[in-house]
């Protein structure tokens, strides 16, 4: 079991981490990890679970992070084709 690392070492509010990013915890043995650094970062800060995520959870996190929905090369929204799929953070 890993120990959370407190990253809230800012000396003033101009450099404080955004809400939800105060405590970082690395993946532990047996946790699912993603090949995507963004998803791993969200899991390391406890925003996404390491057991798998559903489209609504992923969509909510992407909206919170203000990720542009049309960032694929073909301009199609990221989640168009997976409405009935459960995404695994694996």
Short mmCIF file of C-alpha atoms in Angstrom, two decimals:
data_model
loop_
_atom_site.label_atom_id
_atom_site.label_comp_id
_atom_site.label_asym_id
_atom_site.label_seq_id
_atom_site.Cartn_x
_atom_site.Cartn_y
_atom_site.Cartn_z
CA UNK A 1 0.00 0.00 0.00
CA UNK A 2 1.38 3.37 -0.95
CA UNK A 3 1.41 6.50 1.16
CA UNK A 4 -0.20 9.63 -0.33
CA UNK A 5 2.25 12.42 -1.04
CA UNK A 6 1.10 15.90 -0.11
CA UNK A 7 1.83 18.17 -3.08
CA UNK A 8 0.25 21.25 -1.50
CA UNK A 9 3.57 22.93 -0.76
CA UNK A 10 2.65 26.33 -2.18
CA UNK A 11 3.46 29.38 -0.11
CA UNK A 12 0.69 31.54 -1.56
CA UNK A 13 -2.68 31.00 -3.23
CA UNK A 14 -1.35 32.09 -6.64
CA UNK A 15 0.55 28.81 -6.87
CA UNK A 16 -1.77 26.45 -5.00
CA UNK A 17 -2.84 23.32 -6.90
CA UNK A 18 -6.36 23.31 -8.32
CA UNK A 19 -9.12 21.62 -6.32
CA UNK A 20 -8.81 17.86 -6.52
CA UNK A 21 -5.04 17.93 -7.10
CA UNK A 22 -3.87 18.35 -3.52
CA UNK A 23 -2.80 14.75 -2.87
CA UNK A 24 -0.94 12.47 -5.28
CA UNK A 25 -0.82 8.70 -4.79
CA UNK A 26 1.15 6.45 -7.16
CA UNK A 27 -0.36 3.26 -8.53
CA UNK A 28 0.00 0.31 -6.19
CA UNK A 29 0.65 -3.31 -7.09
CA UNK A 30 -2.51 -4.74 -8.67
CA UNK A 31 -3.95 -1.36 -9.71
CA UNK A 32 -5.02 -0.93 -13.32
CA UNK A 33 -3.01 1.69 -15.16
CA UNK A 34 -3.59 3.24 -18.55
CA UNK A 35 -1.20 3.76 -21.46
CA UNK A 36 -2.59 7.32 -21.45
CA UNK A 37 -0.64 9.71 -19.18
CA UNK A 38 -3.70 11.95 -18.79
CA UNK A 39 -5.86 9.10 -17.41
CA UNK A 40 -3.03 7.97 -15.12
CA UNK A 41 -2.66 11.49 -13.77
CA UNK A 42 -6.39 11.66 -13.03
CA UNK A 43 -6.18 8.28 -11.26
CA UNK A 44 -3.05 9.28 -9.30
CA UNK A 45 -4.93 12.27 -7.89
CA UNK A 46 -8.00 10.16 -7.05
CA UNK A 47 -10.23 11.84 -9.63
CA UNK A 48 -10.73 8.58 -11.58
CA UNK A 49 -10.86 5.08 -10.07
CA UNK A 50 -8.21 2.53 -11.02
CA UNK A 51 -10.79 -0.24 -11.46
CA UNK A 52 -12.34 0.99 -14.71
CA UNK A 53 -14.42 3.98 -15.73
CA UNK A 54 -17.65 4.46 -17.57
CA UNK A 55 -18.21 6.99 -20.31
CA UNK A 56 -20.15 9.41 -18.03
CA UNK A 57 -17.25 9.52 -15.54
CA UNK A 58 -14.69 10.07 -18.29
CA UNK A 59 -16.84 12.74 -19.92
CA UNK A 60 -17.25 14.55 -16.57
CA UNK A 61 -13.50 14.51 -15.91
CA UNK A 62 -12.72 15.77 -19.42
CA UNK A 63 -15.27 18.58 -18.99
CA UNK A 64 -13.76 19.49 -15.60
CA UNK A 65 -10.33 19.59 -17.20
CA UNK A 66 -11.76 21.71 -20.03
CA UNK A 67 -10.44 19.26 -22.65
CA UNK A 68 -11.46 20.15 -26.20
CA UNK A 69 -13.91 17.52 -27.46
CA UNK A 70 -12.76 17.79 -31.10
CA UNK A 71 -9.05 17.22 -30.69
CA UNK A 72 -8.82 14.13 -32.91
CA UNK A 73 -7.28 14.58 -36.34
CA UNK A 74 -10.59 13.86 -38.11
CA UNK A 75 -12.38 16.47 -35.95
CA UNK A 76 -14.84 13.92 -34.58
CA UNK A 77 -15.68 14.17 -30.87
CA UNK A 78 -13.65 11.82 -28.69
CA UNK A 79 -16.56 9.85 -27.26
CA UNK A 80 -18.88 9.59 -30.29
CA UNK A 81 -18.33 5.91 -30.97
CA UNK A 82 -18.30 4.47 -27.43
CA UNK A 83 -21.65 5.41 -25.94
CA UNK A 84 -22.40 1.86 -24.74
CA UNK A 85 -18.86 0.87 -23.87
CA UNK A 86 -17.21 0.72 -20.48
CA UNK A 87 -13.65 1.99 -20.68
CA UNK A 88 -11.07 0.13 -18.66
CA UNK A 89 -8.15 1.98 -17.16
CA UNK A 90 -5.77 -0.81 -18.04
#
